[in-house]
Amino acid sequence: MHVLVVGATGYIGSRLVGRLLAAGDRVRVLARSPDRVLVHPWADEVEVVPGDVRDTGAVRRACGGTDAVVHLVHAMDGPGYAERDREAAHVLADAAASAGVRRIVYLGGLQPDEDTGRVSGHLSSRREVGDILLAGSVPAVVLRAGIIVGTGSASFEMIRHLTEVAMGGPLVLPLPDRLWNRIQPIAVDDVLHTIDGCLRLPDEVDRAFDIGGPDVLTYRSLMSEYAAEAGLRRPLPLPVPLSAPRLTARAVAALTPVDRALAQPLVESMRHELVCDPADLAALDELIGSLPGGPTPYRTAVRRALDGVGAAGPGPADPPGSGPAEWTSTDGYDVDAPAQAVWAVIETLGGEHGWYTVPGVSTLTGFLDVLAGGQLPRRHPDGPPRLLAGEPLDRWVIESVEPGERLVLRAAAPLPGVARLELRVRATGRLTSRYEQTVRFRPRGLAGRLAWLAVYPGQRFVFAVMARTLTGVAHTRYQRQLRSPIRR
């Protein structure tokens, strides 16, 4: 089968393309920015048609000669997204009909019952796009999904990061009462299986289906069950009668990597109960069958995401901040000295030699002391420092060593998170090298995030001085070595 994927560089599309190729399908992608295709492992196996989803000429060229189209474009990137999605749907419906495409598959959103009041703009737009495609002359399947569980999914990342912030807080957790509404999440693997199966349905199937996993949970339960899988403490939730989606979206944007423009429509949709029609699930299962072992339970899907397994794991083009929260800062310098000269300085770190940083900031104590909430006892190795995995190095523990190339230290202090310091050197020429020094902090709960914000300005200065001084020492020592008499 020859398949056009519109939205191939997005979350679902980037994973679907690999699945289709593995099944032996030919794949063409429509890309507004073709360079974004290059980061994917399947880049050399697909045909790329440059163009925007609202460009009639580009979409017609992309549809030409294909058997089926998967439409995965959801703008949701600011004001006017509904109008842009509507226009793109009309362009695709017309282009597919002109090109003789046999099937369109569209991934939209679950819809609330009609008697629940005004539907959020985000869900209304998804329903409108589906209606446009179903009204066209090309047989279409509209799949309506709720929260998709997997690393990189905006809704799942919102759940992940809010949970990790909240579950490190007080024993009683105030939550907006809309979090007691129900939702039927679905694993990303199940979504890909369903899209793939729907591409191969007979022409007479022309309708919408609700799709979801086996569990119907409240939004609060999504957080609680995530906490259980992640090994986090689960506080007692306290419902608060609060309906302020804009304010809530600001809070979500502040506490998670999800952009405010994306957070607001997602938060607005939480006021609805989004549960699948069981008749749809049964009909779809009859048509395409389910995955071996049946639909994926929510906690199994969460575990796959935490473990980075398959499609549930990270992808090369996932939005920034996908996956566990981790803040990093890197300093790098080109050095007029060979890599072994820089490594020789790295081997002297700690103990009486110090850390080549701000005078008085012994063993980077300012950074670790503030994170730990108090002054820590100093920890020195017995005798000269040794770069061996598991050995102490002042207030750090050596986590891994690649002699001459890379050293990774983990803070031994009881911190509200995990801090690592990575030092790496590589040769760039016979007598030149590149030194890179990276600090990573993975916070635990709200306390960890607040602690990092408190120390960030100071630690950036301290570590920048360390990187500059360490490379300067390496250069100076190497120059002295060149000028010293040759010993026979």
Short mmCIF file of C-alpha atoms in Angstrom, two decimals:
data_model
loop_
_atom_site.label_atom_id
_atom_site.label_comp_id
_atom_site.label_asym_id
_atom_site.label_seq_id
_atom_site.Cartn_x
_atom_site.Cartn_y
_atom_site.Cartn_z
CA MET A 1 0.00 0.00 0.00
CA HIS A 2 1.15 3.52 -0.81
CA VAL A 3 0.31 5.81 2.13
CA LEU A 4 0.54 9.59 2.48
CA VAL A 5 1.07 10.74 6.06
CA VAL A 6 0.13 14.35 6.73
CA GLY A 7 1.72 15.39 10.00
CA ALA A 8 4.54 12.84 9.83
CA THR A 9 6.93 14.85 12.01
CA GLY A 10 4.42 15.10 14.85
CA TYR A 11 4.02 12.83 17.84
CA ILE A 12 1.82 10.10 16.30
CA GLY A 13 3.00 10.58 12.73
CA SER A 14 6.69 10.08 13.50
CA ARG A 15 5.90 6.74 15.13
CA LEU A 16 3.36 5.66 12.54
CA VAL A 17 5.73 6.10 9.59
CA GLY A 18 8.21 3.62 11.05
CA ARG A 19 5.43 1.10 11.65
CA LEU A 20 4.13 1.41 8.08
CA LEU A 21 7.59 1.00 6.60
CA ALA A 22 8.21 -2.07 8.75
CA ALA A 23 4.98 -3.55 7.36
CA GLY A 24 6.27 -3.10 3.80
CA ASP A 25 4.17 -0.07 2.86
CA ARG A 26 5.49 2.75 0.70
CA VAL A 27 5.27 6.06 2.56
CA ARG A 28 5.11 9.63 1.34
CA VAL A 29 5.06 12.58 3.73
CA LEU A 30 3.87 16.15 3.31
CA ALA A 31 6.22 18.45 5.24
CA ARG A 32 6.06 22.20 5.56
CA SER A 33 9.68 22.09 6.79
CA PRO A 34 11.45 19.16 5.05
CA ASP A 35 14.50 19.63 7.29
CA ARG A 36 12.42 18.37 10.22
CA VAL A 37 12.17 15.00 8.48
CA LEU A 38 15.94 14.50 8.56
CA VAL A 39 16.13 13.83 12.32
CA HIS A 40 14.02 10.68 12.02
CA PRO A 41 15.58 7.25 11.44
CA TRP A 42 13.20 6.64 8.52
CA ALA A 43 14.14 9.85 6.68
CA ASP A 44 15.91 8.04 3.81
CA GLU A 45 13.04 5.59 3.31
CA VAL A 46 10.23 8.03 2.56
CA GLU A 47 9.35 10.39 -0.26
CA VAL A 48 9.06 13.97 0.94
CA VAL A 49 6.71 16.49 -0.68
CA PRO A 50 7.38 20.02 0.57
CA GLY A 51 4.29 22.08 1.30
CA ASP A 52 1.73 23.36 3.74
CA VAL A 53 -1.49 21.48 4.54
CA ARG A 54 -3.51 24.48 3.26
CA ASP A 55 -1.63 24.70 -0.04
CA THR A 56 -3.97 23.11 -2.59
CA GLY A 57 -1.23 22.46 -5.14
CA ALA A 58 1.13 20.83 -2.65
CA VAL A 59 -1.58 18.62 -1.16
CA ARG A 60 -2.71 17.48 -4.62
CA ARG A 61 0.86 16.59 -5.54
CA ALA A 62 1.23 14.68 -2.30
CA CYS A 63 -2.01 12.74 -2.82
CA GLY A 64 -1.24 11.76 -6.40
CA GLY A 65 -0.71 8.03 -6.85
CA THR A 66 -1.38 7.12 -3.20
CA ASP A 67 -3.89 4.57 -1.94
CA ALA A 68 -4.62 6.12 1.44
CA VAL A 69 -4.00 9.25 3.50
CA VAL A 70 -3.51 9.55 7.26
CA HIS A 71 -4.37 13.07 8.45
CA LEU A 72 -2.69 13.92 11.77
CA VAL A 73 -2.51 17.71 11.72
CA HIS A 74 -3.79 19.52 14.81
CA ALA A 75 -2.71 23.16 14.79
CA MET A 76 -3.56 24.21 18.38
CA ASP A 77 -0.61 26.63 18.27
CA GLY A 78 -2.40 29.87 19.02
CA PRO A 79 -5.46 31.92 18.06
CA GLY A 80 -7.19 30.86 14.86
CA TYR A 81 -6.16 27.21 14.99
CA ALA A 82 -9.74 26.01 14.37
CA GLU A 83 -9.98 28.02 11.15
CA ARG A 84 -6.63 26.72 9.93
CA ASP A 85 -7.61 23.12 10.66
CA ARG A 86 -10.96 23.61 8.91
CA GLU A 87 -9.27 24.96 5.78
CA ALA A 88 -6.73 22.12 5.78
CA ALA A 89 -9.52 19.53 6.02
CA HIS A 90 -11.36 20.97 3.01
CA VAL A 91 -8.14 21.08 0.97
CA LEU A 92 -7.34 17.45 1.81
CA ALA A 93 -10.86 16.17 1.11
CA ASP A 94 -10.86 17.80 -2.34
CA ALA A 95 -7.29 16.76 -3.22
CA ALA A 96 -7.86 13.15 -2.17
CA ALA A 97 -11.02 12.95 -4.28
CA SER A 98 -9.24 14.39 -7.33
CA ALA A 99 -6.33 11.97 -6.94
CA GLY A 100 -8.52 8.90 -6.59
CA VAL A 101 -7.39 8.11 -3.03
CA ARG A 102 -9.23 5.07 -1.66
CA ARG A 103 -9.17 5.83 2.08
CA ILE A 104 -8.66 8.68 4.58
CA VAL A 105 -7.95 8.03 8.26
CA TYR A 106 -8.14 10.96 10.68
CA LEU A 107 -7.19 10.98 14.35
CA GLY A 108 -9.42 13.36 16.29
CA GLY A 109 -10.64 13.67 19.87
CA LEU A 110 -13.28 11.99 22.02
CA GLN A 111 -16.50 14.00 22.23
CA PRO A 112 -18.67 14.58 25.31
CA ASP A 113 -22.39 13.80 25.40
CA GLU A 114 -24.41 16.50 23.64
CA ASP A 115 -26.33 17.37 26.81
CA THR A 116 -23.24 18.35 28.80
CA GLY A 117 -23.29 21.98 27.69
CA ARG A 118 -20.90 23.98 25.55
CA VAL A 119 -18.08 21.87 24.12
CA SER A 120 -14.53 23.21 24.39
CA GLY A 121 -13.06 24.86 21.31
CA HIS A 122 -10.36 22.22 21.05
CA LEU A 123 -12.85 19.33 20.89
CA SER A 124 -15.26 21.23 18.66
CA SER A 125 -12.47 21.77 16.14
CA ARG A 126 -11.59 18.08 16.14
CA ARG A 127 -15.22 17.13 15.55
CA GLU A 128 -15.57 19.67 12.74
CA VAL A 129 -12.51 18.34 10.90
CA GLY A 130 -13.86 14.81 11.17
CA ASP A 131 -17.26 15.88 9.86
CA ILE A 132 -15.64 17.60 6.85
CA LEU A 133 -13.70 14.48 5.91
CA LEU A 134 -16.73 12.21 6.39
CA ALA A 135 -18.78 14.51 4.15
CA GLY A 136 -16.28 14.11 1.29
CA SER A 137 -16.50 11.52 -1.47
CA VAL A 138 -13.48 9.49 -0.24
CA PRO A 139 -14.35 6.84 2.38
CA ALA A 140 -13.05 8.07 5.72
CA VAL A 141 -12.54 6.68 9.19
CA VAL A 142 -12.48 9.24 11.99
CA LEU A 143 -10.87 7.91 15.16
CA ARG A 144 -11.79 9.79 18.33
CA ALA A 145 -9.22 9.37 21.12
CA GLY A 146 -8.78 10.84 24.58
CA ILE A 147 -5.43 11.07 26.36
CA ILE A 148 -2.75 9.13 24.48
CA VAL A 149 -0.26 7.57 26.89
CA GLY A 150 3.37 7.69 25.83
CA THR A 151 6.47 9.86 26.10
CA GLY A 152 6.06 12.98 23.96
CA SER A 153 2.26 13.09 24.06
CA ALA A 154 1.34 16.59 25.28
CA SER A 155 -1.57 15.40 27.40
CA PHE A 156 0.48 12.59 28.96
CA GLU A 157 3.44 14.89 29.62
CA MET A 158 1.06 17.28 31.38
CA ILE A 159 -0.11 14.40 33.60
CA ARG A 160 3.48 13.25 34.19
CA HIS A 161 4.91 16.60 35.24
CA LEU A 162 1.91 17.74 37.29
CA THR A 163 2.01 14.45 39.15
CA GLU A 164 5.73 14.64 39.82
CA VAL A 165 5.33 18.19 41.13
CA ALA A 166 2.22 17.47 43.20
CA MET A 167 3.26 14.14 44.67
CA GLY A 168 6.34 15.71 46.20
CA GLY A 169 4.23 18.26 48.04
CA PRO A 170 1.86 18.24 51.02
CA LEU A 171 -0.06 15.23 52.31
CA VAL A 172 -3.34 16.97 51.36
CA LEU A 173 -3.40 18.17 47.77
CA PRO A 174 -6.03 20.75 46.64
CA LEU A 175 -7.16 19.99 43.07
CA PRO A 176 -9.74 21.60 40.75
CA ASP A 177 -12.97 19.64 40.97
CA ARG A 178 -12.95 19.04 37.22
CA LEU A 179 -10.22 16.49 37.87
CA TRP A 180 -13.00 14.20 39.13
CA ASN A 181 -14.38 13.98 35.57
CA ARG A 182 -13.80 10.69 33.78
CA ILE A 183 -11.55 9.99 30.80
CA GLN A 184 -10.70 6.82 28.86
CA PRO A 185 -6.97 6.94 28.01
CA ILE A 186 -5.34 4.83 25.32
CA ALA A 187 -1.77 3.58 24.88
CA VAL A 188 0.15 4.94 21.90
CA ASP A 189 0.80 1.38 20.67
CA ASP A 190 -2.96 0.78 20.55
CA VAL A 191 -3.47 3.99 18.56
CA LEU A 192 -0.86 2.97 15.97
CA HIS A 193 -2.38 -0.50 15.68
CA THR A 194 -5.82 1.04 15.11
CA ILE A 195 -4.69 3.52 12.45
CA ASP A 196 -2.79 0.80 10.62
CA GLY A 197 -5.82 -1.50 10.68
CA CYS A 198 -8.21 1.20 9.50
CA LEU A 199 -6.05 1.94 6.45
CA ARG A 200 -6.90 -1.54 5.20
CA LEU A 201 -10.66 -1.50 5.78
CA PRO A 202 -13.05 -2.07 2.86
CA ASP A 203 -14.47 0.98 1.10
CA GLU A 204 -17.94 0.62 2.61
CA VAL A 205 -16.61 1.54 6.08
CA ASP A 206 -17.16 5.29 6.21
CA ARG A 207 -17.77 6.45 9.77
CA ALA A 208 -16.35 7.61 13.11
CA PHE A 209 -15.21 5.37 15.98
CA ASP A 210 -14.40 6.15 19.60
CA ILE A 211 -11.12 4.50 20.60
CA GLY A 212 -9.80 3.97 24.13
CA GLY A 213 -8.11 1.56 26.46
CA PRO A 214 -9.81 -0.80 28.92
CA ASP A 215 -9.72 1.64 31.87
CA VAL A 216 -12.13 4.50 32.58
CA LEU A 217 -10.50 6.78 35.16
CA THR A 218 -10.89 10.25 36.59
CA TYR A 219 -8.16 12.76 35.80
CA ARG A 220 -7.23 12.56 39.48
CA SER A 221 -6.87 8.79 39.14
CA LEU A 222 -4.62 9.24 36.11
CA MET A 223 -2.26 11.17 38.36
CA SER A 224 -2.61 8.75 41.25
CA GLU A 225 -2.00 5.67 39.10
CA TYR A 226 0.97 7.35 37.44
CA ALA A 227 2.39 8.07 40.90
CA ALA A 228 2.00 4.41 41.86
CA GLU A 229 3.91 3.24 38.76
CA ALA A 230 6.61 5.89 39.24
CA GLY A 231 7.08 5.04 42.91
CA LEU A 232 5.83 8.42 44.14
CA ARG A 233 3.88 9.10 47.32
CA ARG A 234 0.16 9.63 46.77
CA PRO A 235 -1.33 12.46 48.87
CA LEU A 236 -4.98 12.80 49.82
CA PRO A 237 -6.73 14.87 47.10
CA LEU A 238 -9.06 17.68 48.16
CA PRO A 239 -11.56 18.85 45.49
CA VAL A 240 -11.78 22.63 45.07
CA PRO A 241 -14.73 24.19 43.16
CA LEU A 242 -12.55 26.13 40.76
CA SER A 243 -13.20 26.80 37.08
CA ALA A 244 -10.48 29.07 35.73
CA PRO A 245 -8.99 27.42 32.63
CA ARG A 246 -6.79 30.39 31.73
CA LEU A 247 -5.33 30.60 35.23
CA THR A 248 -4.95 26.82 35.35
CA ALA A 249 -3.22 26.86 31.95
CA ARG A 250 -0.75 29.45 33.26
CA ALA A 251 -0.02 27.18 36.22
CA VAL A 252 0.41 24.17 33.94
CA ALA A 253 2.80 26.11 31.69
CA ALA A 254 4.81 27.21 34.74
CA LEU A 255 5.07 23.74 36.28
CA THR A 256 5.41 21.62 33.13
CA PRO A 257 7.15 21.85 29.73
CA VAL A 258 3.74 22.13 28.00
CA ASP A 259 3.42 25.49 26.26
CA ARG A 260 0.59 27.74 27.47
CA ALA A 261 -0.94 27.90 23.97
CA LEU A 262 -1.26 24.13 24.06
CA ALA A 263 -2.06 23.83 27.77
CA GLN A 264 -5.15 26.05 27.64
CA PRO A 265 -7.22 24.00 25.13
CA LEU A 266 -6.17 20.80 26.92
CA VAL A 267 -7.27 22.22 30.28
CA GLU A 268 -10.54 23.46 28.80
CA SER A 269 -11.31 19.93 27.56
CA MET A 270 -10.95 18.57 31.09
CA ARG A 271 -14.35 20.01 32.01
CA HIS A 272 -15.95 17.21 29.99
CA GLU A 273 -16.30 13.51 30.69
CA LEU A 274 -14.72 11.79 27.71
CA VAL A 275 -15.68 8.12 27.66
CA CYS A 276 -15.90 5.82 24.63
CA ASP A 277 -19.11 4.35 23.26
CA PRO A 278 -18.75 0.60 23.97
CA ALA A 279 -20.52 -0.17 20.68
CA ASP A 280 -17.73 1.64 18.79
CA LEU A 281 -15.03 -0.35 20.57
CA ALA A 282 -16.79 -3.63 19.82
CA ALA A 283 -17.38 -2.74 16.15
CA LEU A 284 -13.78 -1.69 15.59
CA ASP A 285 -12.46 -4.77 17.34
CA GLU A 286 -14.60 -6.89 15.02
CA LEU A 287 -13.26 -5.09 11.94
CA ILE A 288 -9.51 -4.94 12.64
CA GLY A 289 -8.96 -7.08 15.75
CA SER A 290 -7.10 -6.03 18.87
CA LEU A 291 -3.45 -6.26 19.77
CA PRO A 292 -2.22 -9.63 21.07
CA GLY A 293 -3.18 -9.68 24.72
CA GLY A 294 -5.99 -7.19 24.22
CA PRO A 295 -6.16 -3.43 24.84
CA THR A 296 -3.32 -2.04 26.95
CA PRO A 297 -4.22 -1.14 30.57
CA TYR A 298 -3.37 2.40 31.65
CA ARG A 299 -0.71 1.41 34.17
CA THR A 300 0.96 -0.88 31.65
CA ALA A 301 1.09 2.01 29.19
CA VAL A 302 2.56 4.27 31.88
CA ARG A 303 5.20 1.67 32.72
CA ARG A 304 6.19 1.42 29.04
CA ALA A 305 6.57 5.19 28.91
CA LEU A 306 8.64 5.25 32.11
CA ASP A 307 10.85 2.44 30.80
CA GLY A 308 11.14 4.01 27.32
CA VAL A 309 9.84 0.90 25.58
CA GLY A 310 9.04 1.00 21.84
CA ALA A 311 6.61 3.65 20.62
CA ALA A 312 5.93 4.67 24.24
CA GLY A 313 9.54 5.76 24.60
CA PRO A 314 11.14 9.02 23.47
CA GLY A 315 11.36 10.05 19.82
CA PRO A 316 13.96 12.28 18.14
CA ALA A 317 11.47 15.09 17.46
CA ASP A 318 9.42 15.00 20.66
CA PRO A 319 8.71 18.45 22.13
CA PRO A 320 11.30 19.88 24.54
CA GLY A 321 10.69 18.67 28.06
CA SER A 322 9.23 15.32 27.06
CA GLY A 323 10.15 12.58 29.48
CA PRO A 324 11.20 13.00 33.10
CA ALA A 325 11.94 16.56 34.17
CA GLU A 326 15.64 17.29 33.90
CA TRP A 327 17.41 20.62 33.80
CA THR A 328 20.81 20.83 32.15
CA SER A 329 23.44 23.47 31.61
CA THR A 330 26.59 22.99 29.55
CA ASP A 331 29.88 24.86 29.25
CA GLY A 332 32.32 24.03 26.47
CA TYR A 333 35.75 25.26 25.38
CA ASP A 334 38.19 24.52 22.58
CA VAL A 335 41.63 23.90 24.09
CA ASP A 336 45.06 24.38 22.51
CA ALA A 337 46.27 21.20 24.14
CA PRO A 338 45.79 17.51 23.35
CA ALA A 339 42.93 15.59 24.99
CA GLN A 340 45.29 13.68 27.28
CA ALA A 341 46.53 16.97 28.74
CA VAL A 342 42.98 17.99 29.66
CA TRP A 343 42.26 14.54 31.07
CA ALA A 344 45.36 14.79 33.25
CA VAL A 345 43.81 17.86 34.93
CA ILE A 346 40.46 16.11 35.34
CA GLU A 347 42.26 13.31 37.19
CA THR A 348 43.41 15.81 39.83
CA LEU A 349 39.90 17.00 40.79
CA GLY A 350 38.81 16.85 44.41
CA GLY A 351 40.59 16.56 47.73
CA GLU A 352 43.51 18.90 48.23
CA HIS A 353 43.59 19.89 44.57
CA GLY A 354 40.12 21.42 44.64
CA TRP A 355 37.78 21.97 41.71
CA TYR A 356 39.32 24.90 39.80
CA THR A 357 36.39 27.13 40.56
CA VAL A 358 35.58 30.23 42.61
CA PRO A 359 38.01 30.58 45.54
CA GLY A 360 36.31 29.52 48.76
CA VAL A 361 33.75 27.31 47.00
CA SER A 362 35.46 24.08 47.92
CA THR A 363 34.20 20.99 46.08
CA LEU A 364 31.28 23.00 44.69
CA THR A 365 29.69 23.03 48.14
CA GLY A 366 27.58 26.10 47.51
CA PHE A 367 25.56 24.29 44.86
CA LEU A 368 25.06 21.08 46.82
CA ASP A 369 24.56 22.74 50.21
CA VAL A 370 21.70 24.89 48.96
CA LEU A 371 20.05 22.00 47.16
CA ALA A 372 20.28 19.87 50.30
CA GLY A 373 18.89 22.63 52.50
CA GLY A 374 21.90 22.93 54.78
CA GLN A 375 25.66 22.56 55.06
CA LEU A 376 26.89 19.04 54.32
CA PRO A 377 29.84 17.20 55.80
CA ARG A 378 32.81 17.01 53.47
CA ARG A 379 33.63 13.62 52.04
CA HIS A 380 37.15 12.85 50.91
CA PRO A 381 38.63 9.70 49.45
CA ASP A 382 41.18 7.81 51.49
CA GLY A 383 44.48 8.80 49.98
CA PRO A 384 44.86 10.36 46.51
CA PRO A 385 41.66 10.62 44.46
CA ARG A 386 41.11 7.67 42.16
CA LEU A 387 38.82 7.80 39.15
CA LEU A 388 37.11 4.47 39.69
CA ALA A 389 33.37 3.86 39.46
CA GLY A 390 31.82 3.77 42.93
CA GLU A 391 34.64 5.73 44.60
CA PRO A 392 33.83 8.91 46.58
CA LEU A 393 35.14 12.24 45.34
CA ASP A 394 34.41 14.89 47.96
CA ARG A 395 30.62 15.30 47.95
CA TRP A 396 30.21 13.30 44.77
CA VAL A 397 30.36 9.63 43.87
CA ILE A 398 32.02 8.52 40.64
CA GLU A 399 29.23 6.97 38.60
CA SER A 400 31.15 6.03 35.46
CA VAL A 401 34.56 6.55 33.89
CA GLU A 402 35.78 6.24 30.34
CA PRO A 403 39.50 6.90 30.83
CA GLY A 404 40.77 9.75 28.75
CA GLU A 405 37.29 10.69 27.53
CA ARG A 406 34.46 10.97 30.04
CA LEU A 407 33.77 11.21 33.78
CA VAL A 408 30.29 11.22 35.33
CA LEU A 409 29.79 12.19 38.98
CA ARG A 410 26.58 11.86 41.01
CA ALA A 411 25.97 14.00 44.07
CA ALA A 412 26.09 11.85 47.20
CA ALA A 413 24.12 14.39 49.24
CA PRO A 414 20.47 13.77 50.23
CA LEU A 415 18.98 16.17 47.69
CA PRO A 416 15.37 16.72 46.50
CA GLY A 417 16.38 15.07 43.24
CA VAL A 418 19.45 13.67 41.51
CA ALA A 419 22.38 15.87 40.48
CA ARG A 420 25.06 14.75 38.04
CA LEU A 421 28.18 16.41 36.70
CA GLU A 422 29.58 15.12 33.40
CA LEU A 423 33.05 16.05 32.15
CA ARG A 424 33.93 15.06 28.60
CA VAL A 425 37.01 15.67 26.44
CA ARG A 426 37.64 14.67 22.83
CA ALA A 427 40.47 15.29 20.41
CA THR A 428 39.79 17.75 17.61
CA GLY A 429 43.31 17.54 16.17
CA ARG A 430 46.71 16.16 17.01
CA LEU A 431 47.38 18.95 19.53
CA THR A 432 43.90 20.38 20.14
CA SER A 433 40.79 19.19 21.95
CA ARG A 434 37.24 20.10 23.00
CA TYR A 435 36.14 20.11 26.66
CA GLU A 436 32.45 19.99 27.60
CA GLN A 437 31.07 20.10 31.11
CA THR A 438 27.38 19.43 31.79
CA VAL A 439 25.36 19.73 34.99
CA ARG A 440 22.13 17.71 35.10
CA PHE A 441 19.51 17.90 37.82
CA ARG A 442 16.42 15.71 37.87
CA PRO A 443 14.14 17.24 40.53
CA ARG A 444 11.87 15.30 42.83
CA GLY A 445 8.58 17.07 43.45
CA LEU A 446 7.95 20.77 43.93
CA ALA A 447 10.77 21.05 46.47
CA GLY A 448 13.29 19.94 43.88
CA ARG A 449 12.10 22.47 41.34
CA LEU A 450 12.17 25.31 43.85
CA ALA A 451 15.62 24.30 45.05
CA TRP A 452 16.98 24.30 41.49
CA LEU A 453 15.53 27.74 40.80
CA ALA A 454 17.15 28.99 44.00
CA VAL A 455 20.64 27.80 43.09
CA TYR A 456 20.57 28.21 39.32
CA PRO A 457 22.18 31.70 39.01
CA GLY A 458 24.95 30.78 41.43
CA GLN A 459 25.66 27.33 40.04
CA ARG A 460 25.86 28.65 36.48
CA PHE A 461 28.58 31.07 37.58
CA VAL A 462 30.45 28.48 39.66
CA PHE A 463 30.49 25.81 36.95
CA ALA A 464 31.32 28.29 34.19
CA VAL A 465 34.36 29.39 36.18
CA MET A 466 35.31 25.75 36.73
CA ALA A 467 35.19 24.93 33.00
CA ARG A 468 37.17 27.98 32.00
CA THR A 469 39.79 27.52 34.72
CA LEU A 470 40.20 23.78 34.17
CA THR A 471 40.85 24.25 30.46
CA GLY A 472 43.16 27.17 31.18
CA VAL A 473 45.19 25.05 33.59
CA ALA A 474 45.40 22.26 31.00
CA HIS A 475 46.68 24.70 28.36
CA THR A 476 49.21 26.30 30.71
CA ARG A 477 50.59 22.97 31.95
CA TYR A 478 50.94 21.67 28.41
CA GLN A 479 52.81 24.81 27.30
CA ARG A 480 55.17 24.45 30.26
CA GLN A 481 55.74 20.84 29.31
CA LEU A 482 56.65 21.90 25.76
CA ARG A 483 59.16 24.44 27.08
CA SER A 484 60.75 22.13 29.65
CA PRO A 485 64.06 20.42 28.80
CA ILE A 486 63.72 16.96 27.32
CA ARG A 487 64.69 14.37 29.88
CA ARG A 488 66.52 11.37 28.64
#
